[in-house]
JSON list of C-alpha atoms in Angstrom, two decimals:
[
{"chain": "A", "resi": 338, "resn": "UNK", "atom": "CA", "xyz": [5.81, 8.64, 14.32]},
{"chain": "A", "resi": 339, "resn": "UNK", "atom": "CA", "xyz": [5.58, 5.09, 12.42]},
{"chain": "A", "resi": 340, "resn": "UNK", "atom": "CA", "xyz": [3.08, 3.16, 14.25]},
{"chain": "A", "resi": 341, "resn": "UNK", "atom": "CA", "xyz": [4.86, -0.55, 13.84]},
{"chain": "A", "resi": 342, "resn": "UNK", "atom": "CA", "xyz": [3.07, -3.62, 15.38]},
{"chain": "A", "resi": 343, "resn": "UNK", "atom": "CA", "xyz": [3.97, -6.88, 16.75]},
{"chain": "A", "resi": 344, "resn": "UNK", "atom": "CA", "xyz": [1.88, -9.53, 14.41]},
{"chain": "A", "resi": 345, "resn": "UNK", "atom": "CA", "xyz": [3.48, -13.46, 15.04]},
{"chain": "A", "resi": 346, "resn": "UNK", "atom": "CA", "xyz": [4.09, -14.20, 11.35]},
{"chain": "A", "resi": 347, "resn": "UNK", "atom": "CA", "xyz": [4.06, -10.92, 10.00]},
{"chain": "A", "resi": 348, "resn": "UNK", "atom": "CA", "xyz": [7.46, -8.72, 9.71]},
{"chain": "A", "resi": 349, "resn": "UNK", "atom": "CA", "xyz": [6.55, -6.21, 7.48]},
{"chain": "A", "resi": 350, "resn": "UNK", "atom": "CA", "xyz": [3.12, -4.73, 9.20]},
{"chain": "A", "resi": 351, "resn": "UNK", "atom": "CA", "xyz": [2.57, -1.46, 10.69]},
{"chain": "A", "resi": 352, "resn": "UNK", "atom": "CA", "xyz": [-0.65, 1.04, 11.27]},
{"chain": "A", "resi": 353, "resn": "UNK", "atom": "CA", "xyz": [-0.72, 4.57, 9.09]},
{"chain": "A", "resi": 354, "resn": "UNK", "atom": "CA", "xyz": [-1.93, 6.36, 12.35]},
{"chain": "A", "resi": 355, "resn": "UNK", "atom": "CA", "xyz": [0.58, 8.53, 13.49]},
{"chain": "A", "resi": 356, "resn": "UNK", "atom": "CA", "xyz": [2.01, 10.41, 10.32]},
{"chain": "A", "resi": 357, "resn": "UNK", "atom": "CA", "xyz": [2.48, 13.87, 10.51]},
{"chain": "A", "resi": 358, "resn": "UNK", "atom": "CA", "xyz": [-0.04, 16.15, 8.35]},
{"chain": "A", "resi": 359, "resn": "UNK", "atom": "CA", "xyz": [1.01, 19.92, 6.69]},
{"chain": "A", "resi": 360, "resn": "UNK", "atom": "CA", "xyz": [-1.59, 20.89, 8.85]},
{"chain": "A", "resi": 361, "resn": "UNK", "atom": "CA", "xyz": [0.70, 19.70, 12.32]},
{"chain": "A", "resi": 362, "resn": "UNK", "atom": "CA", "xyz": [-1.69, 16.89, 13.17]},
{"chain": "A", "resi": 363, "resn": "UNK", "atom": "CA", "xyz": [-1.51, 13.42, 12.70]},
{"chain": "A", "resi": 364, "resn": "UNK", "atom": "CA", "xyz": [-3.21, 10.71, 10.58]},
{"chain": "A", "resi": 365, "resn": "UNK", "atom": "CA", "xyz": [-5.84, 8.48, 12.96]},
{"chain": "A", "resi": 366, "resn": "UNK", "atom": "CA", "xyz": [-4.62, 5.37, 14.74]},
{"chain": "A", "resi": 367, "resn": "UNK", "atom": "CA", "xyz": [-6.69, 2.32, 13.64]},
{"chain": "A", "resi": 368, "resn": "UNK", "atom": "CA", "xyz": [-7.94, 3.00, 9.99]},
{"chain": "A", "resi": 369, "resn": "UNK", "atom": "CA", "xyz": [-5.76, 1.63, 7.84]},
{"chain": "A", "resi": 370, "resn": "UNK", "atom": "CA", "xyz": [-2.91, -1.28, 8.52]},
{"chain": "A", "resi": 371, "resn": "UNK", "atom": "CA", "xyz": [-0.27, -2.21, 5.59]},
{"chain": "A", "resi": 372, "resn": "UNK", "atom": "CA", "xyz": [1.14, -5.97, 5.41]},
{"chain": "A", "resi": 373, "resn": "UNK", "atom": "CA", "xyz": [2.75, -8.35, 3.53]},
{"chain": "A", "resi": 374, "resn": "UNK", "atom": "CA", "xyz": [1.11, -11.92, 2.93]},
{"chain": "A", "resi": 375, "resn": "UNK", "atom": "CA", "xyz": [-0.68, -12.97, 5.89]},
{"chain": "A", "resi": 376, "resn": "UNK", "atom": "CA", "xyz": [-0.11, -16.70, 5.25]},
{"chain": "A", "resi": 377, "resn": "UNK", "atom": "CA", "xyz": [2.51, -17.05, 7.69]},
{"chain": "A", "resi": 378, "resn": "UNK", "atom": "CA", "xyz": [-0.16, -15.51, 10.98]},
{"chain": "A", "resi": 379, "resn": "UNK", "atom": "CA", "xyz": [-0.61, -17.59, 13.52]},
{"chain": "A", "resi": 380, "resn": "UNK", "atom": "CA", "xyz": [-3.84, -17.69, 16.05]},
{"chain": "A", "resi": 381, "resn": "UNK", "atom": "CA", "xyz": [-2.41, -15.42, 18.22]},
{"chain": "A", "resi": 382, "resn": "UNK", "atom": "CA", "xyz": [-1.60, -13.42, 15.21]},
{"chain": "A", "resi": 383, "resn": "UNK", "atom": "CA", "xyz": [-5.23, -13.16, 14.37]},
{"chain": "A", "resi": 384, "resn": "UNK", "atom": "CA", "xyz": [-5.68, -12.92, 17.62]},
{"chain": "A", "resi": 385, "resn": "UNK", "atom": "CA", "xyz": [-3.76, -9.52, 17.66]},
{"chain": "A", "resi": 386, "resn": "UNK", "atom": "CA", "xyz": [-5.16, -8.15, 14.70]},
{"chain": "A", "resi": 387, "resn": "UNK", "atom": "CA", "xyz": [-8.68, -8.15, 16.21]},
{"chain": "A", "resi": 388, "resn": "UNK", "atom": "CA", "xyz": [-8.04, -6.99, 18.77]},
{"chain": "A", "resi": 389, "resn": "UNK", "atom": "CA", "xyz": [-6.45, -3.69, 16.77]},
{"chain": "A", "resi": 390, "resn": "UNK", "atom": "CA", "xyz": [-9.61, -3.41, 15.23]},
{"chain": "A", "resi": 391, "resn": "UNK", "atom": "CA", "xyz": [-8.87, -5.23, 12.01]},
{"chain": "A", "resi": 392, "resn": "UNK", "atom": "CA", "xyz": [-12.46, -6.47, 10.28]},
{"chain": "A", "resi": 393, "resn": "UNK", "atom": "CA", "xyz": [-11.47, -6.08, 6.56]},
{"chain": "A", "resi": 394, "resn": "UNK", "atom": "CA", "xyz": [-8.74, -7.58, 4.77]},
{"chain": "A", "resi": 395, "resn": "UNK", "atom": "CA", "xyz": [-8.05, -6.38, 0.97]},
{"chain": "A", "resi": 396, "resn": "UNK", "atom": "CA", "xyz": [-5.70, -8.92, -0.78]},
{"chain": "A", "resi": 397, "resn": "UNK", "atom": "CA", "xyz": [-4.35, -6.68, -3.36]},
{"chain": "A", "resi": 398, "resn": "UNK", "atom": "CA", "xyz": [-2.62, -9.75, -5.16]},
{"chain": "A", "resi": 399, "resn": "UNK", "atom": "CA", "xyz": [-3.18, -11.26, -8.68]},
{"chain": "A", "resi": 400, "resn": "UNK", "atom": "CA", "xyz": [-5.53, -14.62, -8.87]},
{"chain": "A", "resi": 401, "resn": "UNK", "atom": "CA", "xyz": [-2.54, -16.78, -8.83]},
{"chain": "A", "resi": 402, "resn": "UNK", "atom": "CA", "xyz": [-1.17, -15.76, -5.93]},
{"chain": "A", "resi": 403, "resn": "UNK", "atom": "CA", "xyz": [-3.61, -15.69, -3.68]},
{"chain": "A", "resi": 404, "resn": "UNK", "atom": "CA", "xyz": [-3.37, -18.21, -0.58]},
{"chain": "A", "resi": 405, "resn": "UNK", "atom": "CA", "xyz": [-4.84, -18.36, 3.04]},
{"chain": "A", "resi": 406, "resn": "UNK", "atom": "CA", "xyz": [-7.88, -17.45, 4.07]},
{"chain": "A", "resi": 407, "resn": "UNK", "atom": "CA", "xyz": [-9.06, -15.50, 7.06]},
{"chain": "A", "resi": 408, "resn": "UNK", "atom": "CA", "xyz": [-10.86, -16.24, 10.29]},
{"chain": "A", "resi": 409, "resn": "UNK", "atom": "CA", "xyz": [-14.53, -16.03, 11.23]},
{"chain": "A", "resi": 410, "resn": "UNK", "atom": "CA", "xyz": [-15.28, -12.05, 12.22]},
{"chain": "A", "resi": 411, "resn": "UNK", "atom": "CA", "xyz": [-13.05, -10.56, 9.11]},
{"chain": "A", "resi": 412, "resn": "UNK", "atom": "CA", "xyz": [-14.37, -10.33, 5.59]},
{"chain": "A", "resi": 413, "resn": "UNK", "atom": "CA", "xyz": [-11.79, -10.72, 2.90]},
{"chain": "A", "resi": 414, "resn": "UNK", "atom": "CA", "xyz": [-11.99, -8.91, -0.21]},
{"chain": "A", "resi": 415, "resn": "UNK", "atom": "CA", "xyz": [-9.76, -9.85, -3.35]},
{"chain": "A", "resi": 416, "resn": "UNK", "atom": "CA", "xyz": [-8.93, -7.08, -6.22]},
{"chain": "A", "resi": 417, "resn": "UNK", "atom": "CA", "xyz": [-6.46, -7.86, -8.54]},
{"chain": "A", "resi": 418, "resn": "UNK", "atom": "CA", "xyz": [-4.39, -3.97, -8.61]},
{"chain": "A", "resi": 419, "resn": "UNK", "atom": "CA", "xyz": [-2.19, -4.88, -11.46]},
{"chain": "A", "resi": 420, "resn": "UNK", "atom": "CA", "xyz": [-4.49, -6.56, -13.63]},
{"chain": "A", "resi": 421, "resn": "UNK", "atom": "CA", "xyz": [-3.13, -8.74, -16.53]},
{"chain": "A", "resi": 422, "resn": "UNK", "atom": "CA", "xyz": [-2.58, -5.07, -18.90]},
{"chain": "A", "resi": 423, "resn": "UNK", "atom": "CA", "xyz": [0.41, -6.96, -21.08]},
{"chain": "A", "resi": 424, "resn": "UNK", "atom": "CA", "xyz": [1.21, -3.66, -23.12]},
{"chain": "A", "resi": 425, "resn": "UNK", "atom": "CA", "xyz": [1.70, -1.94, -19.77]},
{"chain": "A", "resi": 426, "resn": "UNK", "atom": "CA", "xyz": [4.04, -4.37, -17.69]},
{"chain": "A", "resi": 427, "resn": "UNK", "atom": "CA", "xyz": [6.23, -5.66, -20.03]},
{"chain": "A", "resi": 428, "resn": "UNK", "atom": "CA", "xyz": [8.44, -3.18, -20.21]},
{"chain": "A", "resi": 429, "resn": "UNK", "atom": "CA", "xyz": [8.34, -2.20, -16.89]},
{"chain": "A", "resi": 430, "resn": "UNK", "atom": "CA", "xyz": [8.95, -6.14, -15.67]},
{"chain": "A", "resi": 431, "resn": "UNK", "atom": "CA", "xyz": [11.76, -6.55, -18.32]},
{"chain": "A", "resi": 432, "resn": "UNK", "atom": "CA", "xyz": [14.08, -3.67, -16.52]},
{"chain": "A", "resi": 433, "resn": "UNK", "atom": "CA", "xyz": [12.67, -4.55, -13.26]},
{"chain": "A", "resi": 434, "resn": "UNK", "atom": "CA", "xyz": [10.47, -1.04, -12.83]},
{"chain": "A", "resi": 435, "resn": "UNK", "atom": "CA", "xyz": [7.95, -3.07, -11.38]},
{"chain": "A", "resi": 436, "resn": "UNK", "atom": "CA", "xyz": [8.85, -3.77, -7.64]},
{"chain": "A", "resi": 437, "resn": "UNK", "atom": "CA", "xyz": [10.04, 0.27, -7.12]},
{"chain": "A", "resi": 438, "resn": "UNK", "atom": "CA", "xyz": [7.90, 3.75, -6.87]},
{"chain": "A", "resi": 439, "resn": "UNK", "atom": "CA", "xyz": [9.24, 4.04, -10.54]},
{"chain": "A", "resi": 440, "resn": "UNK", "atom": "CA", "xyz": [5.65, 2.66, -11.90]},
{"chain": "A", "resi": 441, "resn": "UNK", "atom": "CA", "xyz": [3.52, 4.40, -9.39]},
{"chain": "A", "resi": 442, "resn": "UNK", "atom": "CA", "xyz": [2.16, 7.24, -11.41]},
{"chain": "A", "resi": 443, "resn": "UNK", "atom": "CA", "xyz": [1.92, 5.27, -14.95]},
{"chain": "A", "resi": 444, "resn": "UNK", "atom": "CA", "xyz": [-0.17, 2.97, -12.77]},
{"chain": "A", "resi": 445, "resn": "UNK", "atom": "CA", "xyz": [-2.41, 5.21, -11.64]},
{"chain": "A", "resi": 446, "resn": "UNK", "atom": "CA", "xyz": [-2.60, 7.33, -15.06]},
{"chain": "A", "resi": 447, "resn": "UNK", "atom": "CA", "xyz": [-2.85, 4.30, -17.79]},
{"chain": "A", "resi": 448, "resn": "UNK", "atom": "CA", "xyz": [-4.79, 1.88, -15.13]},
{"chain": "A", "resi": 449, "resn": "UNK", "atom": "CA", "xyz": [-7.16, 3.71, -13.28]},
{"chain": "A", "resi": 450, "resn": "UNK", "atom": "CA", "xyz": [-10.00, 1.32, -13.08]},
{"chain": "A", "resi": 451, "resn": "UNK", "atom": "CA", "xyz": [-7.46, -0.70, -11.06]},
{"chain": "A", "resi": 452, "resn": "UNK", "atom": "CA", "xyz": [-7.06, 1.61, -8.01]},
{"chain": "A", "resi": 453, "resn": "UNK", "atom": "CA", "xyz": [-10.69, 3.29, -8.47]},
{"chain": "A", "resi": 454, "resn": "UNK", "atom": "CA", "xyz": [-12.07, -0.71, -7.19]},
{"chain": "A", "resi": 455, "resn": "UNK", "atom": "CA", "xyz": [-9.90, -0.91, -4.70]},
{"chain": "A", "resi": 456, "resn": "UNK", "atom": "CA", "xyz": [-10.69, 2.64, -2.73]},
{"chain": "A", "resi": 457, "resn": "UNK", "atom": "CA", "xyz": [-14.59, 2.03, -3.26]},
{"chain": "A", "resi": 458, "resn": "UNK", "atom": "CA", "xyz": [-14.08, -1.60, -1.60]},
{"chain": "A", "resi": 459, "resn": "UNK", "atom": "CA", "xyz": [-12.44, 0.50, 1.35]},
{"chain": "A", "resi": 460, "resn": "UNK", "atom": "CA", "xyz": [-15.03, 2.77, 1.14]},
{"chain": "A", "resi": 461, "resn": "UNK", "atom": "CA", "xyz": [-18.33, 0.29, 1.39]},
{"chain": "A", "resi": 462, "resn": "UNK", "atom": "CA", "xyz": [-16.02, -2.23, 3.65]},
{"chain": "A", "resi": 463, "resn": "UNK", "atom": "CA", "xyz": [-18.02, -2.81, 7.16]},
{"chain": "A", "resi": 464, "resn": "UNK", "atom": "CA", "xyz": [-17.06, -0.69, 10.30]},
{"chain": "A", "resi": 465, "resn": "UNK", "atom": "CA", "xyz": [-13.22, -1.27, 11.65]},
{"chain": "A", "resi": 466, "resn": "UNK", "atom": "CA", "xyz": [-9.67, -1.04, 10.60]},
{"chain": "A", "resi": 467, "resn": "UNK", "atom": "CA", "xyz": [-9.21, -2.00, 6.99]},
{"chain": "A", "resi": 468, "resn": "UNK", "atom": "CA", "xyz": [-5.58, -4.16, 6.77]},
{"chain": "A", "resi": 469, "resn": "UNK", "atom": "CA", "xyz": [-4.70, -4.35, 3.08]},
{"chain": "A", "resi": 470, "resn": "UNK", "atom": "CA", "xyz": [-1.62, -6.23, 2.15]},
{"chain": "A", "resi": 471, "resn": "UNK", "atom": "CA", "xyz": [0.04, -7.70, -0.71]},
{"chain": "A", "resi": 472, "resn": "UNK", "atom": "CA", "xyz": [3.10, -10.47, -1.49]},
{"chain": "A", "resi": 473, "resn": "UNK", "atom": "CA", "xyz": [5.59, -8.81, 0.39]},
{"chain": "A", "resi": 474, "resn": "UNK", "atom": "CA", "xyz": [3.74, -5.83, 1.46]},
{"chain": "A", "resi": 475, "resn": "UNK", "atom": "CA", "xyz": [5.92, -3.33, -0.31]},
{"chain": "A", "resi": 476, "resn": "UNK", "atom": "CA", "xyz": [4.74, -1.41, -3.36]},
{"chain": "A", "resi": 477, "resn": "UNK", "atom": "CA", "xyz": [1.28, -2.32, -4.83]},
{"chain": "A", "resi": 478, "resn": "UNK", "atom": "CA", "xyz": [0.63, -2.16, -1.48]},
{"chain": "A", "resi": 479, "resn": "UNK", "atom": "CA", "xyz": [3.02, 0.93, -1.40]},
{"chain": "A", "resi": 480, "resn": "UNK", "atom": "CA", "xyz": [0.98, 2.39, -3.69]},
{"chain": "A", "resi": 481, "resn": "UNK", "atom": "CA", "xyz": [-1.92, 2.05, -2.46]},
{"chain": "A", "resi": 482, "resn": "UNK", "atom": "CA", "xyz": [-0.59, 3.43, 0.86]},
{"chain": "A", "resi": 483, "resn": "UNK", "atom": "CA", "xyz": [0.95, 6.43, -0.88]},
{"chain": "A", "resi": 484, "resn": "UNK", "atom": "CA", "xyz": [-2.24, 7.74, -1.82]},
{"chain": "A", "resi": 485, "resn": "UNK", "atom": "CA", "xyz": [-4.01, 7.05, 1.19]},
{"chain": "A", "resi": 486, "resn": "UNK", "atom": "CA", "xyz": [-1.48, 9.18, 2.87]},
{"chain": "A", "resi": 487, "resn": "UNK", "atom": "CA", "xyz": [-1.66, 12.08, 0.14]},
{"chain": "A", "resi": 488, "resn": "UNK", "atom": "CA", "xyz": [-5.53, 11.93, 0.86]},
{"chain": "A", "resi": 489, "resn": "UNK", "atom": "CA", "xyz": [-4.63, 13.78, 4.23]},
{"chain": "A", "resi": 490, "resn": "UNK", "atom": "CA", "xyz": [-1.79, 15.94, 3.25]},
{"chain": "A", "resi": 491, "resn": "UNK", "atom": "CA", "xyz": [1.10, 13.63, 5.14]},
{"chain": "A", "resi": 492, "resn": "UNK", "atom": "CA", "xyz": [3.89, 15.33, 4.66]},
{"chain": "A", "resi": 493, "resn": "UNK", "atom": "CA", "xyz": [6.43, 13.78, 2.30]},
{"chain": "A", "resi": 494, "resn": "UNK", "atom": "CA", "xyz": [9.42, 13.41, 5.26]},
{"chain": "A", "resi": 495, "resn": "UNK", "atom": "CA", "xyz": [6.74, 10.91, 7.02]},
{"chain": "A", "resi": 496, "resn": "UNK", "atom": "CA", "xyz": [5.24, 9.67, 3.82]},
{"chain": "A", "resi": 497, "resn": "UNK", "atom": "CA", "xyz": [8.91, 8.30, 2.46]},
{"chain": "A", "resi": 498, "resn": "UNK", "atom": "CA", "xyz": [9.38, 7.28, 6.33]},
{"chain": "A", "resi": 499, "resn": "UNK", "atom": "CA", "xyz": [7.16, 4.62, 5.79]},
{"chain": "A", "resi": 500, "resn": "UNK", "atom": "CA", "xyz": [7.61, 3.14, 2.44]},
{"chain": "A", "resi": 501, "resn": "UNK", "atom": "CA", "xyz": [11.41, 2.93, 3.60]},
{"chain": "A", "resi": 502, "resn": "UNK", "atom": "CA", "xyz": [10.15, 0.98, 6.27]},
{"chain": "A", "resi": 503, "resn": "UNK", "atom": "CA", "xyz": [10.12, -2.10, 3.78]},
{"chain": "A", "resi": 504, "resn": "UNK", "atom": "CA", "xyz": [13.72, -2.15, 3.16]},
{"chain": "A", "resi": 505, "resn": "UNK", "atom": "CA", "xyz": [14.37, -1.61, 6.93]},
{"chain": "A", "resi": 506, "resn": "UNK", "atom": "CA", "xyz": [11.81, -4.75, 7.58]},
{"chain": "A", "resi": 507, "resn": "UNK", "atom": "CA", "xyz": [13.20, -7.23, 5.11]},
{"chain": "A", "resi": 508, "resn": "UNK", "atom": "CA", "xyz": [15.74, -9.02, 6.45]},
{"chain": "A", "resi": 509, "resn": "UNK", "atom": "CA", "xyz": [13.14, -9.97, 9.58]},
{"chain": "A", "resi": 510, "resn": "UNK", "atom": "CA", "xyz": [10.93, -10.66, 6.51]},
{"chain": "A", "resi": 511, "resn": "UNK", "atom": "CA", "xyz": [12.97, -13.37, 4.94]},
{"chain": "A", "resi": 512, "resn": "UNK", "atom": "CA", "xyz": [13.18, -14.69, 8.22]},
{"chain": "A", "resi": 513, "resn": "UNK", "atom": "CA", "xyz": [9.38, -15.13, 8.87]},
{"chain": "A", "resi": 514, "resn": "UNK", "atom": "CA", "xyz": [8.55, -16.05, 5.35]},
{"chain": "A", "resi": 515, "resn": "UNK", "atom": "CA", "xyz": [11.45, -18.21, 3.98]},
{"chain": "A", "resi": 516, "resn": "UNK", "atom": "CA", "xyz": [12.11, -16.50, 0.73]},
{"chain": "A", "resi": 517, "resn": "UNK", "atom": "CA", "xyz": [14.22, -13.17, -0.24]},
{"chain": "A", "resi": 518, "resn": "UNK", "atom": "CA", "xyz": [12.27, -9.88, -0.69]},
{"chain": "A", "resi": 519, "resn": "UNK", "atom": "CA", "xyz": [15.06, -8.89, -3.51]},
{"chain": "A", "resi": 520, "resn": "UNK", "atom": "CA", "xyz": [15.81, -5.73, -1.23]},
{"chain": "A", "resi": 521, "resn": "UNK", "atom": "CA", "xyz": [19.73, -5.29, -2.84]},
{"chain": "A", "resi": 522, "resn": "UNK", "atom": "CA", "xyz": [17.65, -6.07, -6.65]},
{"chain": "A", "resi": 523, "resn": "UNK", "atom": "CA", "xyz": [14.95, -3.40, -6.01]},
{"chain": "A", "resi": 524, "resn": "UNK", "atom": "CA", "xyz": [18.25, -0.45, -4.80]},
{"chain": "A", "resi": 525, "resn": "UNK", "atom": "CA", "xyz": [20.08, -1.62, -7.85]},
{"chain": "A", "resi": 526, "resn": "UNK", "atom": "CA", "xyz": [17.22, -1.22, -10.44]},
{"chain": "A", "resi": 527, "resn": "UNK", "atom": "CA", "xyz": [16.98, 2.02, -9.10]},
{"chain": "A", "resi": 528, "resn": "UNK", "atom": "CA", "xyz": [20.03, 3.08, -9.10]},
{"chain": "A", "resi": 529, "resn": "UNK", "atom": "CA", "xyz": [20.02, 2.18, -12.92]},
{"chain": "A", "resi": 530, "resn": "UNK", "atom": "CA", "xyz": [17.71, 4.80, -12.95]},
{"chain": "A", "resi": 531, "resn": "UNK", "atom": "CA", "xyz": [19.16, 7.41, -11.29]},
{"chain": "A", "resi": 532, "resn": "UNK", "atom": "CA", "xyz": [17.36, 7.19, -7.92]},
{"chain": "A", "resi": 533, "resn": "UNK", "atom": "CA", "xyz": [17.26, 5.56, -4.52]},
{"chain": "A", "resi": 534, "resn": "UNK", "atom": "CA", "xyz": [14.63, 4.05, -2.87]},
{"chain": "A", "resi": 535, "resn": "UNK", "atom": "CA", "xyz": [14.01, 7.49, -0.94]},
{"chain": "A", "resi": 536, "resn": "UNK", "atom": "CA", "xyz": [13.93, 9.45, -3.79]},
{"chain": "A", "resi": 537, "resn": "UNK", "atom": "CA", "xyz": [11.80, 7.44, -6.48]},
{"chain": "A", "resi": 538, "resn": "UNK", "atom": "CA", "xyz": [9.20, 7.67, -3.80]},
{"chain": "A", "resi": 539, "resn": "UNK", "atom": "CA", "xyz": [9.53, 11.34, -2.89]},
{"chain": "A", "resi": 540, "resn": "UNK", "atom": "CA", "xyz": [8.95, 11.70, -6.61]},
{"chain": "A", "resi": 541, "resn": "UNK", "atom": "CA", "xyz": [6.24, 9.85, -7.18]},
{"chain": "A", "resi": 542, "resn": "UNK", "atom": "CA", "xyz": [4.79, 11.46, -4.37]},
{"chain": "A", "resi": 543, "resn": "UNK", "atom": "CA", "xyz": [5.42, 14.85, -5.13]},
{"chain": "A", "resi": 544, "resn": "UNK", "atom": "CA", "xyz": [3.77, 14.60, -8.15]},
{"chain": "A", "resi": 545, "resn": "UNK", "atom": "CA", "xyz": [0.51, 12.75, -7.31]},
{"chain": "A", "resi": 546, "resn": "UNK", "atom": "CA", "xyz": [-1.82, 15.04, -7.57]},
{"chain": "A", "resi": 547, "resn": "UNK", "atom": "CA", "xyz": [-5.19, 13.15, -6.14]},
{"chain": "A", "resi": 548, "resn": "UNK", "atom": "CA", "xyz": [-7.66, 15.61, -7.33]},
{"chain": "A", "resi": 549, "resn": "UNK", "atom": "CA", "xyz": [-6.81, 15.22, -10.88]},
{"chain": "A", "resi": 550, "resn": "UNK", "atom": "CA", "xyz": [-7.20, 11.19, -10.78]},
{"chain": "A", "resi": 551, "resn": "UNK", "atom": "CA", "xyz": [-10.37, 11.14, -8.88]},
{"chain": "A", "resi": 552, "resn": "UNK", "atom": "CA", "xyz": [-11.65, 13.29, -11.98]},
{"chain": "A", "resi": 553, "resn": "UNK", "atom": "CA", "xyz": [-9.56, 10.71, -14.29]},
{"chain": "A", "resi": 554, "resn": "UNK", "atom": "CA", "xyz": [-10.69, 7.70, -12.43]},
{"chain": "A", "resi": 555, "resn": "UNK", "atom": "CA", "xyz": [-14.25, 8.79, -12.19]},
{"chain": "A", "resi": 556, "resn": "UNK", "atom": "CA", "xyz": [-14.39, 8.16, -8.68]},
{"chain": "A", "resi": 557, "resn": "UNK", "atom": "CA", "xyz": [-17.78, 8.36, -6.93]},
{"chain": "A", "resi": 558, "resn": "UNK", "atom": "CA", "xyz": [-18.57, 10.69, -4.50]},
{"chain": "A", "resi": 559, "resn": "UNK", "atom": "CA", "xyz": [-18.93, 8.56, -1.54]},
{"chain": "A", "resi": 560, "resn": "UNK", "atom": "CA", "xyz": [-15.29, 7.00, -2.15]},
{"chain": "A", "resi": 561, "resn": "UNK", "atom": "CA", "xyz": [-14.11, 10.19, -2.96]},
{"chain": "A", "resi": 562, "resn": "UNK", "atom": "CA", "xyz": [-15.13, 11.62, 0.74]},
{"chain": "A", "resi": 563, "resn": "UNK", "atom": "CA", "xyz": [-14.12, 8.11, 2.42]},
{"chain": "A", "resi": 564, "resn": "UNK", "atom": "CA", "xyz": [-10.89, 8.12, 1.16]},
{"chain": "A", "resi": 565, "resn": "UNK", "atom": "CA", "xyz": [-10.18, 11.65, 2.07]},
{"chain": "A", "resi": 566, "resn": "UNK", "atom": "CA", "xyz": [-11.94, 11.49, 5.74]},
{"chain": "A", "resi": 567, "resn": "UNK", "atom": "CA", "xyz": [-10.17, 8.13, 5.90]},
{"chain": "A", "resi": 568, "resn": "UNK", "atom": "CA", "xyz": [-13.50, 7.02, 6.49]},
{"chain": "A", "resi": 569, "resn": "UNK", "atom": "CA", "xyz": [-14.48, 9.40, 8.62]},
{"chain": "A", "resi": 570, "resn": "UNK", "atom": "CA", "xyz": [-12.30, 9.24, 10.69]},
{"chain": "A", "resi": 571, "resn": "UNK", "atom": "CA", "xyz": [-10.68, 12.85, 10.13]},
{"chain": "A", "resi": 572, "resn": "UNK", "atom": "CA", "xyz": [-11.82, 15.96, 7.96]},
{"chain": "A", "resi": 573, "resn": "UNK", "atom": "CA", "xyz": [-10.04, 16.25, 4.94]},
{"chain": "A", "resi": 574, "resn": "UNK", "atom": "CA", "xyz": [-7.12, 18.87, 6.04]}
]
């Protein structure tokens, strides 16, 4: 069961407690929220967030983007998760690859330094719920949520559950945040591909194999055993 929650000025936010597991339990409530751009929160917003147990924010967004800041009580950490890799997104930004699961594993496999930062920020952030977000809170943020949730074994059903969430989200997301999320763009690009939404992330899914990049990525052991505890929240099914 999606755990969605009612942010003013956020659309597109929910918590990753409440996914089912292979094991028949269900990821922990208040570890990990996904969002879009918080620019649009209000006080009570904030507000909200606090009170969920939200003390980290992780802008996953490139330098130029970033915008906001957050209040007193909440640290803010900024890593770039594409990076600026010219060879690597070109192709996938000329045919539109980019916004869709369709990049997920080259990401991981030809930029792991990228994702490596990001998981030993979550694992050395301060006690609390870590909320990580980017633009539109859809796939670098999609990503990093996919792997979060293949840390404890959610099964793919829930797992594609929740990046479909997105699409469900983003016509209240235009409507909070004044722009288009490109929802009909991202379905076509797939669809170019041979995929829908559902299954380019079932297949990325399937195939990420965690193990493997931790040993590719060099992760240390103390981000290694936070991301799979979900910082220690769980043991590692």
């Amino acid at each position: 069961m999606r755990h969605d929650l009612l942010i003013e000025g956020l659309a597109n936010v929910r918590d990753l407690g409440g996914l089912k597991r292979s094991d028949g339990s269900v990821t922990p409530r208040g570890v990990f929220v996904r969002a879009e751009a918080l620019d649009r929160l209000t006080p009570a917003g904030w507000d909200r967030l606090s009170a969920h147990g939200v003390r980290t924010v992780l802008d996953l967004r490139r330098p130029h983007e970033r915008t906001g800041a957050v209040p007193a009580g909440i640290a803010r950490v900024c890593l770039d998760l594409d990076g600026d890799d010219e060879a690597f997104w070109s192709p996938l930004e000329a045919d539109g690859r980019w916004g869709t699961p369709l990049y997920y594993l080259a990401h991981l496999r030809e930029l792991p330094d990228r994702l490596a930062a990001v998981l030993d920020a979550i694992a050395s952030a301060p006690e609390g719920a870590v909320l990580f977000h980017c633009g539109a809170g859809w796939d670098r943020t999609g990503l990093l949520a996919a792997v979060l949730l293949r840390a404890l074994d959610v099964t793919e059903d829930d797992a594609a559950s929740d990046y479909l969430a997105s699409f469900a989200n983003a016509a209240a997301m235009t409507a909070v945040h004044n722009r288009s999320f490109d929802a009909e763009e991202r379905l076509e690009v797939l669809a170019r591909f041979g995929h829908t939404a559902d299954s380019a992330f079932r297949a990325a899914y399937r195939d990420l194999d965690l193990d493997e990049w931790f040993d590719l990525a060099d992760v240390a052991p103390k981000t290694r055993l936070a991301v799979t505890t979900w910082r220690g929240s769980t043991d590692r099914a």
